[in-house]
Amino acid sequence: MILIVDDKPENRISLRKFLEKSNFEVDEAGSGEEALKKIYNNLYSLIILDVQMPGMDGFEVAETILGYSKAADTPILFLSAVNIDKEFITRGYRAGGVDYITKPFDPDILLLKVKTFNRLFEQTHELKEIKEKLTGEIEQRKVLEKKKDEFISIASHELRTPLTSMRGYIQLLERMLAKEKNEAIKTYIGKAGYQINKLNELVDDLLDISRIDSGKLEFKWKAFSLSDMLKQTVENISQMHRDYNIELKGDTDIELIGDELRLEQVVVNFLTNAIKYSPNNKEIFVKTTLSKDQVKVSVTDYGIGISPELQTKLFEKFFRVEENAVRFQGLGIGLFICADIIHRHRGTCGVESEPGKGSTFFFKIPRDQPSVS
Ligand code: ADP
């Protein structure tokens, strides 16, 4: 709606008729004071202000409007019998436009200006509404995200307690059945134990995720032998996957400062992925390369590989390659945790891969770490 402010009723009436003919909604005020009251209570898309009025003149009204946040975006068009000092009209007006037209005015020019200002106001208004809506949605998403993180944290803690006791009972049963002749019972208990271990690993990963999200993933820094850790890890994984041939290559006798268990977790993750994603080729290499101030550990498989455009996303939380998601089970959190662990060691994770040929996942970390306790 457009507000016409003019002390002369005949001027208001003719302007009103003219604008209404062009389908604009119009309101009127006969003085500066009345205009201010109306502007305070209503939202106008344009204010057409007569400059010469008894009492408050058009400029004073415009100055006062500046203080109203509600009318800050409303453009003002001055109507004046004399030329307005341009300095005045460019002074201090923030968002909405401001312009003037001298009387007697050319109706076509007036209409053009009214239409332009009206459109400007509508667009500004629409943008404002979109911005408010988006801000609201972002806030809502943040709240939901926080609730989801809290849920993961609580759920994984809750899952852990019954899992730990089940694990204990299975271990007890395994010991009791050591001399058992019935092989089927032994096999089933062994399988149940294996599945419980897998569940336990999943819960551990979920717990790590919520610790990373809340910045509470703790590290224990100390000097250790990377070579011994790798040897032991390769041995353990090889025992669990006897059909795979995992070979350790490269520099030996590497001492490192870092969190041994966490780095082992990264290697285990790379290795179990290498096994999982190469069902048809059972060769895997673990390689260490030592340079002056950093060490690189890489795990190479000859499995399904990953296309180049997806490689940058692999270390993101919950990312899984969609086309393989049904064939291979997983949650898409292992590599995210690896990247965080390596990042905390001031290092980087990376991947080189070709679809159908295989992948090399690696991490590089500096040999000295700042925080040793
Ligand atoms: P998960 O294996 O549980 O889905 P990860 O975070 O460990 O989660 O891996 C993320 C994704 O990266 C996997 O879903 C898989 O698509 C891809 N990926 C990881 N390692 C390999 C690999 N060695 N070969 C092919 N794809 C892999």
mmCIF file of C-alpha atoms and ligand atoms in Angstrom:
data_model
loop_
_atom_site.group_PDB
_atom_site.id
_atom_site.type_symbol
_atom_site.label_atom_id
_atom_site.label_comp_id
_atom_site.label_asym_id
_atom_site.label_seq_id
_atom_site.Cartn_x
_atom_site.Cartn_y
_atom_site.Cartn_z
ATOM 1 C CA MET A 1 0.000 0.000 0.000
ATOM 2 C CA ILE A 2 1.169 3.526 -0.875
ATOM 3 C CA LEU A 3 0.815 6.430 1.555
ATOM 4 C CA ILE A 4 0.223 9.913 0.115
ATOM 5 C CA VAL A 5 1.100 12.727 2.521
ATOM 6 C CA ASP A 6 -0.118 16.155 1.452
ATOM 7 C CA ASP A 7 -1.869 18.946 3.306
ATOM 8 C CA LYS A 8 -4.064 19.821 0.315
ATOM 9 C CA PRO A 9 -7.049 17.452 -0.031
ATOM 10 C CA GLU A 10 -7.452 18.193 -3.768
ATOM 11 C CA ASN A 11 -3.836 17.073 -4.409
ATOM 12 C CA ARG A 12 -4.374 13.884 -2.414
ATOM 13 C CA ILE A 13 -7.616 13.083 -4.213
ATOM 14 C CA SER A 14 -6.201 13.530 -7.715
ATOM 15 C CA LEU A 15 -3.053 11.542 -6.910
ATOM 16 C CA ARG A 16 -5.093 8.812 -5.237
ATOM 17 C CA LYS A 17 -7.403 8.457 -8.258
ATOM 18 C CA PHE A 18 -4.431 8.400 -10.576
ATOM 19 C CA LEU A 19 -2.652 5.631 -8.623
ATOM 20 C CA GLU A 20 -5.798 3.593 -8.032
ATOM 21 C CA LYS A 21 -6.373 3.579 -11.768
ATOM 22 C CA SER A 22 -3.040 1.765 -12.017
ATOM 23 C CA ASN A 23 -4.250 -0.767 -9.440
ATOM 24 C CA PHE A 24 -2.264 0.496 -6.454
ATOM 25 C CA GLU A 25 -3.799 0.440 -2.986
ATOM 26 C CA VAL A 26 -3.603 3.916 -1.495
ATOM 27 C CA ASP A 27 -3.826 5.500 1.964
ATOM 28 C CA GLU A 28 -3.703 9.203 2.808
ATOM 29 C CA ALA A 29 -2.460 11.545 5.516
ATOM 30 C CA GLY A 30 -3.208 15.275 5.641
ATOM 31 C CA SER A 31 -0.182 16.270 7.766
ATOM 32 C CA GLY A 32 3.267 15.125 8.788
ATOM 33 C CA GLU A 33 2.003 14.202 12.270
ATOM 34 C CA GLU A 34 -0.849 12.068 10.904
ATOM 35 C CA ALA A 35 1.582 10.419 8.476
ATOM 36 C CA LEU A 36 3.910 9.417 11.321
ATOM 37 C CA LYS A 37 1.046 7.840 13.254
ATOM 38 C CA LYS A 38 -0.002 5.840 10.201
ATOM 39 C CA ILE A 39 3.548 4.760 9.390
ATOM 40 C CA TYR A 40 3.977 3.616 12.989
ATOM 41 C CA ASN A 41 0.925 1.354 12.715
ATOM 42 C CA ASN A 42 1.079 0.158 9.082
ATOM 43 C CA LEU A 43 3.597 -1.170 6.609
ATOM 44 C CA TYR A 44 3.718 0.870 3.373
ATOM 45 C CA SER A 45 5.513 -0.036 0.172
ATOM 46 C CA LEU A 46 6.082 3.658 -0.734
ATOM 47 C CA ILE A 47 5.517 7.042 0.910
ATOM 48 C CA ILE A 48 4.830 9.977 -1.399
ATOM 49 C CA LEU A 49 5.639 13.057 0.664
ATOM 50 C CA ASP A 50 4.731 16.641 -0.109
ATOM 51 C CA VAL A 51 7.680 18.795 0.966
ATOM 52 C CA GLN A 52 5.910 22.074 1.685
ATOM 53 C CA MET A 53 3.390 21.477 4.457
ATOM 54 C CA PRO A 54 2.389 23.608 7.451
ATOM 55 C CA GLY A 55 3.624 22.154 10.773
ATOM 56 C CA MET A 56 6.023 19.304 10.117
ATOM 57 C CA ASP A 57 7.359 19.563 6.575
ATOM 58 C CA GLY A 58 8.186 16.585 4.356
ATOM 59 C CA PHE A 59 11.886 16.571 5.263
ATOM 60 C CA GLU A 60 11.149 16.488 8.997
ATOM 61 C CA VAL A 61 8.745 13.614 8.477
ATOM 62 C CA ALA A 62 11.402 11.744 6.467
ATOM 63 C CA GLU A 63 14.050 12.349 9.173
ATOM 64 C CA THR A 64 11.688 10.946 11.825
ATOM 65 C CA ILE A 65 10.826 7.896 9.720
ATOM 66 C CA LEU A 66 14.524 7.032 9.645
ATOM 67 C CA GLY A 67 14.268 6.166 13.329
ATOM 68 C CA TYR A 68 11.463 3.628 12.760
ATOM 69 C CA SER A 69 12.892 0.199 12.111
ATOM 70 C CA LYS A 70 9.533 -0.826 10.658
ATOM 71 C CA ALA A 71 9.748 1.785 7.861
ATOM 72 C CA ALA A 72 13.501 1.487 7.266
ATOM 73 C CA ASP A 73 12.976 -0.313 3.955
ATOM 74 C CA THR A 74 10.132 1.892 2.741
ATOM 75 C CA PRO A 75 11.185 4.158 -0.140
ATOM 76 C CA ILE A 76 10.232 7.850 -0.072
ATOM 77 C CA LEU A 77 9.265 9.972 -3.050
ATOM 78 C CA PHE A 78 9.274 13.736 -2.325
ATOM 79 C CA LEU A 79 6.860 15.968 -4.166
ATOM 80 C CA SER A 80 8.133 19.519 -4.270
ATOM 81 C CA ALA A 81 7.276 22.794 -5.996
ATOM 82 C CA VAL A 82 10.967 23.649 -6.118
ATOM 83 C CA ASN A 83 14.091 21.652 -6.921
ATOM 84 C CA ILE A 84 15.301 19.687 -3.891
ATOM 85 C CA ASP A 85 18.881 19.953 -2.822
ATOM 86 C CA LYS A 86 20.328 16.623 -4.005
ATOM 87 C CA GLU A 87 22.619 16.449 -1.005
ATOM 88 C CA PHE A 88 19.600 16.188 1.228
ATOM 89 C CA ILE A 89 17.982 13.309 -0.535
ATOM 90 C CA THR A 90 21.145 11.206 -0.634
ATOM 91 C CA ARG A 91 21.847 11.907 3.024
ATOM 92 C CA GLY A 92 21.522 9.210 5.599
ATOM 93 C CA TYR A 93 18.950 6.959 3.931
ATOM 94 C CA ARG A 94 19.885 3.377 4.596
ATOM 95 C CA ALA A 95 18.035 0.623 2.736
ATOM 96 C CA GLY A 96 14.943 1.864 0.883
ATOM 97 C CA GLY A 97 15.336 4.250 -2.021
ATOM 98 C CA VAL A 98 14.639 7.972 -1.989
ATOM 99 C CA ASP A 99 13.888 10.286 -4.897
ATOM 100 C CA TYR A 100 11.952 13.438 -5.725
ATOM 101 C CA ILE A 101 9.718 14.809 -8.395
ATOM 102 C CA THR A 102 8.891 18.488 -9.002
ATOM 103 C CA LYS A 103 5.394 19.832 -9.327
ATOM 104 C CA PRO A 104 3.613 19.980 -11.649
ATOM 105 C CA PHE A 105 4.685 16.459 -12.334
ATOM 106 C CA ASP A 106 4.557 14.422 -15.504
ATOM 107 C CA PRO A 107 2.124 11.548 -14.685
ATOM 108 C CA ASP A 108 4.076 9.022 -16.781
ATOM 109 C CA ILE A 109 7.326 9.781 -14.958
ATOM 110 C CA LEU A 110 5.563 9.619 -11.590
ATOM 111 C CA LEU A 111 4.002 6.270 -12.445
ATOM 112 C CA LEU A 112 7.342 4.903 -13.586
ATOM 113 C CA LYS A 113 9.002 5.917 -10.325
ATOM 114 C CA VAL A 114 6.120 4.574 -8.236
ATOM 115 C CA LYS A 115 6.274 1.221 -10.027
ATOM 116 C CA THR A 116 10.056 0.955 -9.637
ATOM 117 C CA PHE A 117 9.958 1.792 -5.939
ATOM 118 C CA ASN A 118 7.059 -0.531 -5.342
ATOM 119 C CA ARG A 119 8.920 -3.401 -6.983
ATOM 120 C CA LEU A 120 12.075 -2.576 -5.032
ATOM 121 C CA PHE A 121 10.135 -2.682 -1.782
ATOM 122 C CA GLU A 122 8.427 -5.963 -2.636
ATOM 123 C CA GLN A 123 11.724 -7.598 -3.566
ATOM 124 C CA THR A 124 13.452 -6.360 -0.406
ATOM 125 C CA HIS A 125 10.511 -7.573 1.618
ATOM 126 C CA GLU A 126 10.517 -10.990 -0.048
ATOM 127 C CA LEU A 127 14.270 -11.339 0.500
ATOM 128 C CA LYS A 128 13.828 -10.428 4.139
ATOM 129 C CA GLU A 129 11.121 -13.057 4.555
ATOM 130 C CA ILE A 130 13.251 -15.715 2.833
ATOM 131 C CA LYS A 131 16.213 -14.808 5.046
ATOM 132 C CA GLU A 132 14.083 -15.062 8.197
ATOM 133 C CA LYS A 133 12.690 -18.415 7.067
ATOM 134 C CA LEU A 134 16.151 -19.768 6.274
ATOM 135 C CA THR A 135 17.571 -18.539 9.574
ATOM 136 C CA GLY A 136 14.696 -20.273 11.350
ATOM 137 C CA GLU A 137 15.298 -23.499 9.452
ATOM 138 C CA ILE A 138 19.038 -23.420 10.179
ATOM 139 C CA GLU A 139 18.341 -22.950 13.893
ATOM 140 C CA GLN A 140 15.835 -25.822 13.838
ATOM 141 C CA ARG A 141 18.334 -28.064 12.059
ATOM 142 C CA LYS A 142 21.015 -27.227 14.610
ATOM 143 C CA VAL A 143 18.669 -28.208 17.440
ATOM 144 C CA LEU A 144 17.757 -31.483 15.685
ATOM 145 C CA GLU A 145 21.436 -32.207 14.952
ATOM 146 C CA LYS A 146 22.267 -31.680 18.630
ATOM 147 C CA LYS A 147 19.409 -33.957 19.691
ATOM 148 C CA LYS A 148 20.594 -36.628 17.244
ATOM 149 C CA ASP A 149 24.150 -36.431 18.613
ATOM 150 C CA GLU A 150 22.795 -36.725 22.152
ATOM 151 C CA PHE A 151 20.684 -39.699 21.121
ATOM 152 C CA ILE A 152 23.673 -41.488 19.550
ATOM 153 C CA SER A 153 25.686 -40.853 22.686
ATOM 154 C CA ILE A 154 22.972 -42.124 25.071
ATOM 155 C CA ALA A 155 22.022 -45.084 22.867
ATOM 156 C CA SER A 156 25.604 -46.271 22.511
ATOM 157 C CA HIS A 157 26.225 -45.994 26.257
ATOM 158 C CA GLU A 158 23.018 -47.921 26.945
ATOM 159 C CA LEU A 159 23.940 -50.609 24.415
ATOM 160 C CA ARG A 160 27.352 -51.073 25.891
ATOM 161 C CA THR A 161 26.283 -52.374 29.308
ATOM 162 C CA PRO A 162 24.240 -55.395 28.140
ATOM 163 C CA LEU A 163 26.816 -56.090 25.430
ATOM 164 C CA THR A 164 29.662 -56.257 27.938
ATOM 165 C CA SER A 165 27.789 -58.798 30.076
ATOM 166 C CA MET A 166 26.829 -60.875 27.028
ATOM 167 C CA ARG A 167 30.465 -60.881 26.004
ATOM 168 C CA GLY A 168 31.437 -62.070 29.490
ATOM 169 C CA TYR A 169 28.856 -64.910 29.443
ATOM 170 C CA ILE A 170 29.999 -66.043 26.000
ATOM 171 C CA GLN A 171 33.617 -66.128 27.179
ATOM 172 C CA LEU A 172 32.547 -68.157 30.244
ATOM 173 C CA LEU A 173 30.651 -70.571 28.025
ATOM 174 C CA GLU A 174 33.656 -70.917 25.692
ATOM 175 C CA ARG A 175 35.844 -71.863 28.641
ATOM 176 C CA MET A 176 33.264 -74.320 30.021
ATOM 177 C CA LEU A 177 32.865 -75.912 26.606
ATOM 178 C CA ALA A 178 36.579 -76.260 25.948
ATOM 179 C CA LYS A 179 36.378 -79.995 26.605
ATOM 180 C CA GLU A 180 32.983 -80.394 24.979
ATOM 181 C CA LYS A 181 32.778 -83.082 22.315
ATOM 182 C CA ASN A 182 29.812 -81.566 20.519
ATOM 183 C CA GLU A 183 31.508 -79.513 17.772
ATOM 184 C CA ALA A 184 28.239 -77.910 16.667
ATOM 185 C CA ILE A 185 27.750 -76.272 20.074
ATOM 186 C CA LYS A 186 31.331 -74.992 20.012
ATOM 187 C CA THR A 187 30.870 -73.579 16.517
ATOM 188 C CA TYR A 188 27.644 -71.794 17.435
ATOM 189 C CA ILE A 189 29.127 -70.294 20.571
ATOM 190 C CA GLY A 190 32.169 -69.215 18.526
ATOM 191 C CA LYS A 191 29.896 -67.563 15.971
ATOM 192 C CA ALA A 192 27.863 -65.823 18.660
ATOM 193 C CA GLY A 193 31.140 -64.534 20.175
ATOM 194 C CA TYR A 194 32.276 -63.265 16.781
ATOM 195 C CA GLN A 195 28.996 -61.376 16.203
ATOM 196 C CA ILE A 196 29.092 -59.890 19.703
ATOM 197 C CA ASN A 197 32.621 -58.629 19.018
ATOM 198 C CA LYS A 198 31.400 -57.008 15.816
ATOM 199 C CA LEU A 199 28.517 -55.371 17.673
ATOM 200 C CA ASN A 200 30.968 -54.177 20.279
ATOM 201 C CA GLU A 201 33.153 -52.579 17.594
ATOM 202 C CA LEU A 202 30.124 -50.797 16.139
ATOM 203 C CA VAL A 203 29.140 -49.452 19.542
ATOM 204 C CA ASP A 204 32.752 -48.344 20.136
ATOM 205 C CA ASP A 205 32.685 -46.460 16.803
ATOM 206 C CA LEU A 206 29.395 -44.791 17.711
ATOM 207 C CA LEU A 207 30.831 -43.770 21.067
ATOM 208 C CA ASP A 208 33.909 -42.352 19.337
ATOM 209 C CA ILE A 209 31.694 -40.355 16.995
ATOM 210 C CA SER A 210 29.843 -38.732 19.881
ATOM 211 C CA ARG A 211 33.153 -38.074 21.669
ATOM 212 C CA ILE A 212 34.530 -36.400 18.519
ATOM 213 C CA ASP A 213 31.354 -34.313 18.195
ATOM 214 C CA SER A 214 31.646 -33.103 21.776
ATOM 215 C CA GLY A 215 35.450 -32.686 21.555
ATOM 216 C CA LYS A 216 35.996 -35.380 24.187
ATOM 217 C CA LEU A 217 37.985 -37.999 22.279
ATOM 218 C CA GLU A 218 40.932 -38.455 24.610
ATOM 219 C CA PHE A 219 44.482 -39.290 23.585
ATOM 220 C CA LYS A 220 47.296 -40.901 25.543
ATOM 221 C CA TRP A 221 50.620 -39.734 24.163
ATOM 222 C CA LYS A 222 53.737 -41.832 24.559
ATOM 223 C CA ALA A 223 56.728 -43.138 22.614
ATOM 224 C CA PHE A 224 56.132 -46.549 21.042
ATOM 225 C CA SER A 225 57.385 -48.808 18.269
ATOM 226 C CA LEU A 226 55.237 -48.310 15.192
ATOM 227 C CA SER A 227 56.879 -51.332 13.557
ATOM 228 C CA ASP A 228 55.917 -53.634 16.469
ATOM 229 C CA MET A 229 52.388 -52.275 16.497
ATOM 230 C CA LEU A 230 51.999 -52.871 12.754
ATOM 231 C CA LYS A 231 53.434 -56.394 13.005
ATOM 232 C CA GLN A 232 51.054 -57.294 15.812
ATOM 233 C CA THR A 233 48.051 -55.756 14.029
ATOM 234 C CA VAL A 234 48.791 -57.533 10.758
ATOM 235 C CA GLU A 235 49.157 -60.802 12.671
ATOM 236 C CA ASN A 236 45.846 -60.356 14.497
ATOM 237 C CA ILE A 237 43.900 -59.426 11.376
ATOM 238 C CA SER A 238 45.535 -62.253 9.386
ATOM 239 C CA GLN A 239 44.413 -64.743 12.021
ATOM 240 C CA MET A 240 40.846 -63.546 11.732
ATOM 241 C CA HIS A 241 40.943 -63.608 7.910
ATOM 242 C CA ARG A 242 43.042 -66.601 7.034
ATOM 243 C CA ASP A 243 42.060 -66.521 3.365
ATOM 244 C CA TYR A 244 43.791 -63.144 2.913
ATOM 245 C CA ASN A 245 47.513 -62.670 2.487
ATOM 246 C CA ILE A 246 48.565 -59.472 4.278
ATOM 247 C CA GLU A 247 52.177 -58.492 3.742
ATOM 248 C CA LEU A 248 54.119 -55.886 5.702
ATOM 249 C CA LYS A 249 56.748 -53.968 3.701
ATOM 250 C CA GLY A 250 59.009 -50.942 3.981
ATOM 251 C CA ASP A 251 61.059 -49.319 6.726
ATOM 252 C CA THR A 252 61.341 -51.121 10.033
ATOM 253 C CA ASP A 253 62.320 -50.069 13.571
ATOM 254 C CA ILE A 254 60.249 -46.934 13.538
ATOM 255 C CA GLU A 255 59.796 -45.229 16.892
ATOM 256 C CA LEU A 256 57.008 -42.731 17.165
ATOM 257 C CA ILE A 257 55.319 -40.488 19.671
ATOM 258 C CA GLY A 258 51.548 -40.737 19.571
ATOM 259 C CA ASP A 259 48.522 -42.623 20.859
ATOM 260 C CA GLU A 260 49.387 -46.218 19.984
ATOM 261 C CA LEU A 261 45.892 -47.636 20.467
ATOM 262 C CA ARG A 262 44.264 -44.919 18.410
ATOM 263 C CA LEU A 263 46.788 -45.328 15.564
ATOM 264 C CA GLU A 264 46.239 -49.079 15.713
ATOM 265 C CA GLN A 265 42.520 -48.357 15.372
ATOM 266 C CA VAL A 266 43.269 -46.470 12.125
ATOM 267 C CA VAL A 267 45.374 -49.327 10.720
ATOM 268 C CA VAL A 268 42.725 -51.900 11.717
ATOM 269 C CA ASN A 269 40.095 -49.779 9.991
ATOM 270 C CA PHE A 270 42.119 -49.467 6.777
ATOM 271 C CA LEU A 271 42.819 -53.211 6.864
ATOM 272 C CA THR A 272 39.251 -54.348 7.552
ATOM 273 C CA ASN A 273 38.038 -52.042 4.766
ATOM 274 C CA ALA A 274 40.706 -53.421 2.424
ATOM 275 C CA ILE A 275 39.418 -56.937 3.189
ATOM 276 C CA LYS A 276 35.740 -55.999 3.023
ATOM 277 C CA TYR A 277 36.032 -54.151 -0.277
ATOM 278 C CA SER A 278 38.196 -56.687 -2.116
ATOM 279 C CA PRO A 279 36.197 -59.909 -2.100
ATOM 280 C CA ASN A 280 37.863 -61.238 -5.239
ATOM 281 C CA ASN A 281 41.531 -60.440 -4.645
ATOM 282 C CA LYS A 282 43.110 -61.572 -1.416
ATOM 283 C CA GLU A 283 46.465 -59.749 -1.597
ATOM 284 C CA ILE A 284 46.942 -56.786 0.749
ATOM 285 C CA PHE A 285 50.077 -54.728 1.447
ATOM 286 C CA VAL A 286 50.873 -52.586 4.449
ATOM 287 C CA LYS A 287 53.783 -50.286 3.771
ATOM 288 C CA THR A 288 55.731 -47.866 5.961
ATOM 289 C CA THR A 289 57.868 -45.075 4.540
ATOM 290 C CA LEU A 290 60.079 -43.015 6.756
ATOM 291 C CA SER A 291 61.371 -39.576 5.848
ATOM 292 C CA LYS A 292 63.305 -37.039 7.912
ATOM 293 C CA ASP A 293 60.404 -35.718 9.905
ATOM 294 C CA GLN A 294 57.378 -37.779 9.003
ATOM 295 C CA VAL A 295 56.178 -41.334 8.645
ATOM 296 C CA LYS A 296 53.713 -42.665 6.100
ATOM 297 C CA VAL A 297 51.677 -45.842 6.551
ATOM 298 C CA SER A 298 49.669 -47.138 3.599
ATOM 299 C CA VAL A 299 47.325 -50.075 3.078
ATOM 300 C CA THR A 300 46.881 -51.276 -0.501
ATOM 301 C CA ASP A 301 44.221 -53.611 -1.806
ATOM 302 C CA TYR A 302 43.260 -54.781 -5.293
ATOM 303 C CA GLY A 303 39.521 -54.638 -4.752
ATOM 304 C CA ILE A 304 36.579 -52.703 -6.125
ATOM 305 C CA GLY A 305 38.238 -49.240 -5.965
ATOM 306 C CA ILE A 306 36.519 -45.855 -5.749
ATOM 307 C CA SER A 307 35.775 -43.375 -8.538
ATOM 308 C CA PRO A 308 37.809 -40.118 -8.419
ATOM 309 C CA GLU A 309 34.826 -37.803 -7.775
ATOM 310 C CA LEU A 310 33.906 -39.717 -4.581
ATOM 311 C CA GLN A 311 37.413 -39.976 -3.173
ATOM 312 C CA THR A 312 37.331 -36.543 -1.519
ATOM 313 C CA LYS A 313 34.134 -37.441 0.351
ATOM 314 C CA LEU A 314 35.263 -40.738 1.896
ATOM 315 C CA PHE A 315 36.482 -39.178 5.140
ATOM 316 C CA GLU A 316 33.191 -37.349 5.777
ATOM 317 C CA LYS A 317 30.855 -38.515 8.534
ATOM 318 C CA PHE A 318 28.291 -41.143 7.412
ATOM 319 C CA PHE A 319 29.583 -41.151 3.813
ATOM 320 C CA ARG A 320 29.195 -44.442 1.965
ATOM 321 C CA VAL A 321 29.505 -45.155 -1.745
ATOM 322 C CA GLU A 322 25.837 -45.592 -2.604
ATOM 323 C CA GLU A 323 26.176 -48.174 -5.365
ATOM 324 C CA ASN A 324 28.027 -50.507 -2.968
ATOM 325 C CA ALA A 325 25.885 -49.859 0.099
ATOM 326 C CA VAL A 326 23.657 -52.916 -0.358
ATOM 327 C CA ARG A 327 26.482 -55.304 -1.208
ATOM 328 C CA PHE A 328 28.768 -54.237 1.665
ATOM 329 C CA GLN A 329 27.455 -53.484 5.139
ATOM 330 C CA GLY A 330 28.673 -50.548 7.216
ATOM 331 C CA LEU A 331 27.795 -47.244 8.841
ATOM 332 C CA GLY A 332 30.199 -44.926 7.034
ATOM 333 C CA ILE A 333 31.889 -43.706 10.201
ATOM 334 C CA GLY A 334 35.196 -45.631 10.301
ATOM 335 C CA LEU A 335 37.142 -43.339 7.958
ATOM 336 C CA PHE A 336 35.706 -40.229 9.616
ATOM 337 C CA ILE A 337 37.094 -41.422 12.962
ATOM 338 C CA CYS A 338 40.443 -42.280 11.294
ATOM 339 C CA ALA A 339 40.680 -38.775 9.819
ATOM 340 C CA ASP A 340 40.021 -37.225 13.233
ATOM 341 C CA ILE A 341 42.628 -39.404 14.957
ATOM 342 C CA ILE A 342 45.241 -38.539 12.315
ATOM 343 C CA HIS A 343 44.294 -34.880 12.421
ATOM 344 C CA ARG A 344 44.869 -34.896 16.199
ATOM 345 C CA HIS A 345 48.362 -36.258 15.457
ATOM 346 C CA ARG A 346 48.837 -33.204 13.175
ATOM 347 C CA GLY A 347 48.817 -35.482 10.138
ATOM 348 C CA THR A 348 46.759 -36.117 7.028
ATOM 349 C CA CYS A 349 44.804 -39.046 5.593
ATOM 350 C CA GLY A 350 44.462 -39.745 1.893
ATOM 351 C CA VAL A 351 43.475 -42.239 -0.751
ATOM 352 C CA GLU A 352 44.650 -43.217 -4.214
ATOM 353 C CA SER A 353 42.242 -45.444 -6.042
ATOM 354 C CA GLU A 354 41.009 -46.637 -9.391
ATOM 355 C CA PRO A 355 37.617 -48.315 -9.871
ATOM 356 C CA GLY A 356 38.018 -52.031 -10.509
ATOM 357 C CA LYS A 357 41.756 -51.970 -9.749
ATOM 358 C CA GLY A 358 41.982 -51.251 -6.033
ATOM 359 C CA SER A 359 42.808 -48.626 -3.446
ATOM 360 C CA THR A 360 45.632 -47.377 -1.272
ATOM 361 C CA PHE A 361 44.568 -45.662 1.932
ATOM 362 C CA PHE A 362 47.359 -43.877 3.783
ATOM 363 C CA PHE A 363 48.164 -41.530 6.622
ATOM 364 C CA LYS A 364 51.194 -39.322 7.170
ATOM 365 C CA ILE A 365 52.107 -37.968 10.574
ATOM 366 C CA PRO A 366 55.045 -35.967 11.933
ATOM 367 C CA ARG A 367 57.423 -38.112 13.988
ATOM 368 C CA ASP A 368 57.475 -35.766 16.946
ATOM 369 C CA GLN A 369 54.267 -34.796 18.640
ATOM 370 C CA PRO A 370 54.001 -31.764 20.916
ATOM 371 C CA SER A 371 51.990 -33.137 23.811
ATOM 372 C CA VAL A 372 53.713 -36.008 25.576
ATOM 373 C CA SER A 373 52.470 -36.867 29.049
HETATM 374 P P1 ADP B 1 31.956 -48.321 6.131
HETATM 375 O O1 ADP B 1 32.985 -49.218 5.517
HETATM 376 O O2 ADP B 1 31.467 -48.799 7.442
HETATM 377 O O3 ADP B 1 30.843 -47.970 5.188
HETATM 378 P P2 ADP B 1 34.055 -46.290 6.244
HETATM 379 O O4 ADP B 1 33.977 -44.903 6.821
HETATM 380 O O5 ADP B 1 35.123 -47.164 6.746
HETATM 381 O O6 ADP B 1 32.625 -46.901 6.472
HETATM 382 O O7 ADP B 1 34.204 -46.140 4.678
HETATM 383 C C1 ADP B 1 33.402 -45.206 3.967
HETATM 384 C C2 ADP B 1 33.166 -45.701 2.543
HETATM 385 O O8 ADP B 1 34.385 -45.670 1.801
HETATM 386 C C3 ADP B 1 32.693 -47.127 2.457
HETATM 387 O O9 ADP B 1 31.294 -47.207 2.584
HETATM 388 C C4 ADP B 1 33.181 -47.558 1.076
HETATM 389 O O10 ADP B 1 32.226 -47.170 0.103
HETATM 390 C C5 ADP B 1 34.428 -46.723 0.857
HETATM 391 N N1 ADP B 1 35.659 -47.494 1.119
HETATM 392 C C6 ADP B 1 36.422 -47.504 2.230
HETATM 393 N N2 ADP B 1 37.492 -48.286 2.100
HETATM 394 C C7 ADP B 1 37.452 -48.795 0.840
HETATM 395 C C8 ADP B 1 38.298 -49.673 0.086
HETATM 396 N N3 ADP B 1 39.421 -50.191 0.585
HETATM 397 N N4 ADP B 1 37.916 -49.954 -1.194
HETATM 398 C C9 ADP B 1 36.783 -49.426 -1.711
HETATM 399 N N5 ADP B 1 35.947 -48.608 -1.052
HETATM 400 C C10 ADP B 1 36.264 -48.289 0.212
#
